[in-house]
Amino acid sequence: MVLASLSLAVAALYLLSPIAFAAPNPNAGTIVNLRIEGRSHTIFEGPVFTRGHNVTTASAGTIHCDGTNHGINPEPGPTATTALDDAASIHGFTWDGTPFTGFDDIFVTSIGGDTQTTTEFWGILLAFEFTPVGGCQQRVKLGDHLLWAFDAFSKAHFLKLDGPHTARRNKSITLTVTDGATGSPIAGATANGQTSDENGHIVVTFDDVGLKGVKAEKPDSIRSNRLDIVVLP
Ligand SMILES: *[C@@H]1O[C@H](CO)[C@@H](O)[C@H](O)[C@H]1NC(C)=O
Ligand SMILES: *[C@@H]1O[C@H](CO)[C@@H](O)[C@H](O)[C@H]1NC(C)=O
């Protein structure tokens, strides 16, 4: 009740004083966790700052890419494709895309030299689920887990790797591989030379100290996120 009257008061103030209570700029920019899994290696994995802006590709020229594409969002903001474009320019890899006619968007054909074939295409996932719209229509927000994956549409699973962030030298730890979308354990995935069992568990041991970036792989699946593990003496 107190909360309700408080929000009413805030709403009233908002209406009375549009300048003091102006809505935040939806295109001020945000930081997403971007991962780009190429054909045989990870092209990029890390945080990226992005906002909606025009993007230019060799095959599509310049197109706006701020989520207002195809009228799908009323306000401009950061998108799945601007995150890709901003990571590419800062971290020095290339990408290309052709006009996605009818959707006012870009169909991404190539990232980091991995170019689509007649059967293998780039897919976009948010929180391990395919996005329902194209990359310049798909708005992204703070902390999103955004994945661009090569040959995404023929894969059985999008792997997720969890486990401890520290380990002792020569002491085993157990990592867990799951399907990122369903949470089901995945058997037969490999990480650090070991293979997951039917519970998705992989027992690994490191014989030297330092920071280890471990990923799980399986031929029928998109490789996992990188699990960072600090190995202590
Ligand atoms: C963005 O691209 C559109 C074409 O899609 C163009 O009309 C517009 O002038 C561009 N805006 C900027 C700021 O470059
Ligand atoms: C850790 O294991 C490796 C390989 O078995 C061995 O060579 C090394 O001496 C061990 N290190 C320590 C500190 O026990």
Coordinates of C-alpha atoms and ligand atoms in Angstrom, one line a residue:
M1 CA 0.0 0.0 0.0
V2 CA 2.8 2.4 1.0
L3 CA 4.7 1.2 -2.1
A4 CA 1.6 1.8 -4.3
S5 CA 1.1 5.4 -3.1
L6 CA 4.8 6.0 -3.4
S7 CA 4.8 5.0 -7.0
L8 CA 1.7 7.0 -7.7
A9 CA 3.5 10.0 -6.2
V10 CA 6.5 9.3 -8.3
A11 CA 4.3 9.0 -11.4
A12 CA 2.6 12.3 -10.6
L13 CA 6.0 14.0 -10.2
Y14 CA 7.1 12.5 -13.4
L15 CA 4.1 13.9 -15.3
L16 CA 4.5 17.3 -13.6
S17 CA 8.2 17.7 -14.1
P18 CA 9.2 16.0 -17.4
I19 CA 12.7 17.7 -17.3
A20 CA 13.8 16.7 -13.9
F21 CA 12.4 13.2 -14.3
A22 CA 13.2 12.6 -18.0
A23 CA 13.4 9.0 -18.9
P24 CA 17.0 7.7 -19.2
N25 CA 18.3 7.7 -22.8
P26 CA 17.5 4.1 -24.0
N27 CA 20.6 4.3 -26.3
A28 CA 23.1 5.5 -23.7
G29 CA 24.9 2.2 -24.2
T30 CA 25.2 -1.0 -22.2
I31 CA 27.7 -3.9 -21.5
V32 CA 26.9 -7.4 -22.6
N33 CA 28.7 -10.7 -22.3
L34 CA 29.5 -11.5 -25.9
R35 CA 30.7 -14.9 -27.2
I36 CA 31.4 -15.7 -30.8
E37 CA 32.0 -19.4 -31.4
G38 CA 33.5 -20.0 -34.9
R39 CA 33.9 -23.2 -36.9
S40 CA 36.9 -24.5 -35.0
H41 CA 37.8 -21.9 -32.4
T42 CA 36.3 -19.1 -30.2
I43 CA 36.6 -15.9 -32.1
F44 CA 35.7 -13.6 -29.1
E45 CA 34.6 -14.0 -25.6
G46 CA 34.2 -11.2 -23.1
P47 CA 32.4 -8.0 -22.1
V48 CA 31.5 -5.5 -24.8
F49 CA 30.2 -1.9 -24.5
T50 CA 27.7 -1.2 -27.2
R51 CA 24.9 1.2 -28.3
G52 CA 22.7 1.3 -31.3
H53 CA 24.3 2.9 -34.4
N54 CA 24.7 2.5 -38.1
V55 CA 26.9 -0.4 -39.2
T56 CA 28.7 -0.8 -42.5
T57 CA 29.6 -4.1 -44.2
A58 CA 31.3 -4.8 -47.5
S59 CA 28.2 -6.7 -48.9
A60 CA 25.4 -4.6 -47.4
G61 CA 26.8 -1.1 -47.3
T62 CA 25.5 1.1 -44.4
I63 CA 22.3 0.3 -42.5
H64 CA 20.9 1.6 -39.3
C65 CA 21.1 -1.1 -36.6
D66 CA 19.5 0.3 -33.4
G67 CA 16.5 -1.9 -32.8
T68 CA 14.1 0.3 -34.7
N69 CA 14.7 -1.8 -37.8
H70 CA 11.4 -3.1 -39.3
G71 CA 9.6 -0.9 -36.7
I72 CA 10.1 -3.6 -34.1
N73 CA 11.1 -1.3 -31.2
P74 CA 9.9 2.3 -30.9
E75 CA 13.2 3.6 -29.4
P76 CA 16.8 3.2 -30.6
G77 CA 19.1 1.1 -28.4
P78 CA 22.0 -1.4 -28.4
T79 CA 21.5 -4.6 -30.5
A80 CA 22.9 -8.0 -31.0
T81 CA 24.6 -6.8 -34.2
T82 CA 26.0 -3.6 -32.8
A83 CA 27.6 -5.7 -30.0
L84 CA 29.2 -7.8 -32.8
D85 CA 30.3 -4.8 -34.7
D86 CA 31.7 -3.0 -31.7
A87 CA 33.7 -6.1 -30.6
A88 CA 35.0 -6.5 -34.2
S89 CA 36.3 -2.9 -34.4
I90 CA 37.9 -2.9 -30.9
H91 CA 39.3 -6.4 -31.0
G92 CA 40.3 -6.4 -34.7
F93 CA 38.3 -9.1 -36.4
T94 CA 36.2 -8.8 -39.5
W95 CA 32.6 -9.6 -40.3
D96 CA 30.2 -9.3 -43.2
G97 CA 26.6 -9.5 -44.0
T98 CA 24.1 -9.2 -46.8
P99 CA 20.9 -7.2 -46.9
F100 CA 18.1 -9.1 -45.1
T101 CA 15.5 -7.9 -47.5
G102 CA 12.0 -7.5 -46.0
F103 CA 13.4 -7.3 -42.5
D104 CA 15.3 -4.0 -42.8
D105 CA 18.2 -6.0 -41.3
I106 CA 21.6 -7.6 -42.1
F107 CA 22.0 -11.3 -42.6
V108 CA 25.4 -12.1 -41.1
T109 CA 27.4 -14.3 -43.4
S110 CA 30.9 -14.2 -42.0
I111 CA 32.7 -13.5 -38.8
G112 CA 36.4 -13.7 -38.1
G113 CA 36.9 -15.4 -41.5
D114 CA 34.4 -18.1 -40.8
T115 CA 32.0 -17.8 -43.8
Q116 CA 28.6 -19.5 -44.1
T117 CA 28.2 -22.4 -46.5
T118 CA 25.0 -23.7 -48.2
T119 CA 24.3 -25.7 -45.0
E120 CA 26.1 -23.9 -42.2
F121 CA 24.8 -20.5 -41.0
W122 CA 25.5 -18.1 -38.2
G123 CA 22.9 -18.1 -35.5
I124 CA 22.2 -15.6 -32.7
L125 CA 21.3 -16.7 -29.2
L126 CA 20.4 -14.8 -26.0
A127 CA 20.7 -16.9 -22.8
F128 CA 21.1 -20.0 -25.0
E129 CA 17.9 -19.4 -26.9
F130 CA 17.7 -18.4 -30.6
T131 CA 16.5 -14.8 -30.9
P132 CA 13.1 -14.5 -32.5
V133 CA 14.3 -11.6 -34.7
G134 CA 17.3 -10.4 -36.7
G135 CA 20.4 -8.9 -35.1
C136 CA 19.7 -5.3 -35.8
Q137 CA 16.1 -5.7 -34.4
Q138 CA 17.2 -7.7 -31.3
R139 CA 17.8 -5.2 -28.5
V140 CA 20.3 -6.2 -25.8
K141 CA 20.6 -5.1 -22.2
L142 CA 23.1 -5.0 -19.3
G143 CA 24.5 -8.4 -18.5
D144 CA 22.9 -10.3 -21.4
H145 CA 24.7 -13.4 -22.5
L146 CA 24.8 -13.0 -26.2
L147 CA 26.1 -15.8 -28.4
W148 CA 26.9 -15.8 -32.2
A149 CA 27.5 -19.4 -33.2
F150 CA 28.7 -20.8 -36.5
D151 CA 26.5 -23.7 -37.9
A152 CA 24.2 -23.1 -35.0
F153 CA 21.1 -24.6 -36.6
S154 CA 22.4 -28.1 -37.0
K155 CA 23.8 -28.5 -33.5
A156 CA 22.2 -30.7 -30.8
H157 CA 23.3 -28.6 -27.8
F158 CA 24.8 -25.3 -26.8
L159 CA 27.2 -26.4 -24.1
K160 CA 27.5 -24.6 -20.7
L161 CA 30.4 -25.3 -18.4
D162 CA 30.3 -24.7 -14.7
G163 CA 32.6 -25.4 -11.8
P164 CA 34.9 -23.9 -9.2
H165 CA 36.9 -20.8 -10.0
T166 CA 39.9 -22.0 -7.9
A167 CA 41.8 -25.3 -7.7
R168 CA 44.9 -26.6 -5.9
R169 CA 47.8 -27.9 -8.0
N170 CA 47.5 -31.7 -8.5
K171 CA 44.2 -31.8 -6.7
S172 CA 41.2 -32.8 -8.9
I173 CA 38.1 -30.7 -9.2
T174 CA 34.8 -31.6 -10.9
L175 CA 33.4 -29.5 -13.7
T176 CA 29.8 -29.9 -15.0
V177 CA 28.7 -29.7 -18.7
T178 CA 25.1 -29.1 -19.4
D179 CA 22.9 -28.0 -22.3
G180 CA 22.6 -24.3 -21.7
A181 CA 19.0 -24.1 -22.8
T182 CA 17.6 -27.1 -20.8
G183 CA 20.1 -27.6 -18.0
S184 CA 20.4 -31.4 -18.9
P185 CA 23.8 -33.0 -18.3
I186 CA 25.8 -33.7 -21.4
A187 CA 27.9 -36.9 -21.6
G188 CA 30.8 -37.3 -23.9
A189 CA 32.0 -33.7 -23.9
T190 CA 35.7 -33.0 -23.4
A191 CA 37.6 -30.4 -21.4
N192 CA 41.2 -30.3 -20.5
G193 CA 41.7 -33.8 -22.0
Q194 CA 39.0 -35.5 -20.0
T195 CA 35.5 -36.6 -20.9
S196 CA 32.2 -36.0 -19.2
D197 CA 30.2 -38.9 -17.7
E198 CA 26.4 -39.3 -17.8
N199 CA 26.0 -36.7 -15.1
G200 CA 27.9 -34.2 -17.2
H201 CA 30.8 -34.3 -14.8
I202 CA 34.4 -34.0 -15.9
V203 CA 37.2 -34.5 -13.3
V204 CA 40.3 -32.4 -14.1
T205 CA 43.6 -31.8 -12.5
F206 CA 46.2 -29.1 -13.2
D207 CA 49.9 -29.8 -12.5
D208 CA 51.0 -26.2 -12.7
V209 CA 49.8 -23.0 -11.1
G210 CA 48.2 -20.0 -12.9
L211 CA 45.0 -18.9 -14.7
K212 CA 43.4 -21.6 -16.8
G213 CA 40.6 -20.9 -19.3
V214 CA 38.7 -24.1 -19.8
K215 CA 36.1 -24.8 -22.4
A216 CA 34.0 -28.0 -23.1
E217 CA 33.6 -29.3 -26.6
K218 CA 31.6 -32.0 -28.3
P219 CA 31.4 -32.6 -32.1
D220 CA 27.6 -32.3 -32.3
S221 CA 27.4 -29.2 -30.1
I222 CA 28.5 -25.6 -29.9
R223 CA 31.5 -25.3 -27.5
S224 CA 30.9 -23.9 -24.1
N225 CA 31.6 -20.7 -22.4
R226 CA 35.1 -20.4 -20.9
L227 CA 35.4 -21.2 -17.2
D228 CA 38.3 -19.3 -15.7
I229 CA 40.1 -21.3 -12.9
V230 CA 42.9 -20.0 -10.8
V231 CA 45.3 -22.8 -9.9
L232 CA 47.0 -22.2 -6.6
P233 CA 50.1 -23.9 -5.2
Ligands
LIG1 C1 22.5 5.7 -41.0 O1 22.2 4.9 -42.2 C2 21.0 5.3 -42.8 C3 20.8 4.3 -43.9 O2 20.3 3.1 -43.4 C4 21.2 6.8 -43.3 O3 20.0 7.2 -43.9 C5 21.6 7.7 -42.2 O4 21.9 9.0 -42.7 C6 22.7 7.1 -41.4 N1 23.0 7.9 -40.2 C7 24.2 8.3 -39.8 C8 24.2 9.1 -38.5 O5 25.2 8.0 -40.4
LIG2 C1 52.2 -32.6 -9.7 O1 52.0 -33.7 -10.6 C2 53.0 -33.8 -11.6 C3 52.6 -34.9 -12.6 O2 52.1 -36.0 -11.9 C4 54.3 -34.0 -10.9 O3 55.4 -34.1 -11.9 C5 54.6 -32.9 -9.9 O4 55.8 -33.2 -9.2 C6 53.5 -32.7 -9.0 N1 53.7 -31.4 -8.2 C7 53.6 -31.4 -6.9 C8 53.9 -30.0 -6.3 O5 53.2 -32.3 -6.2

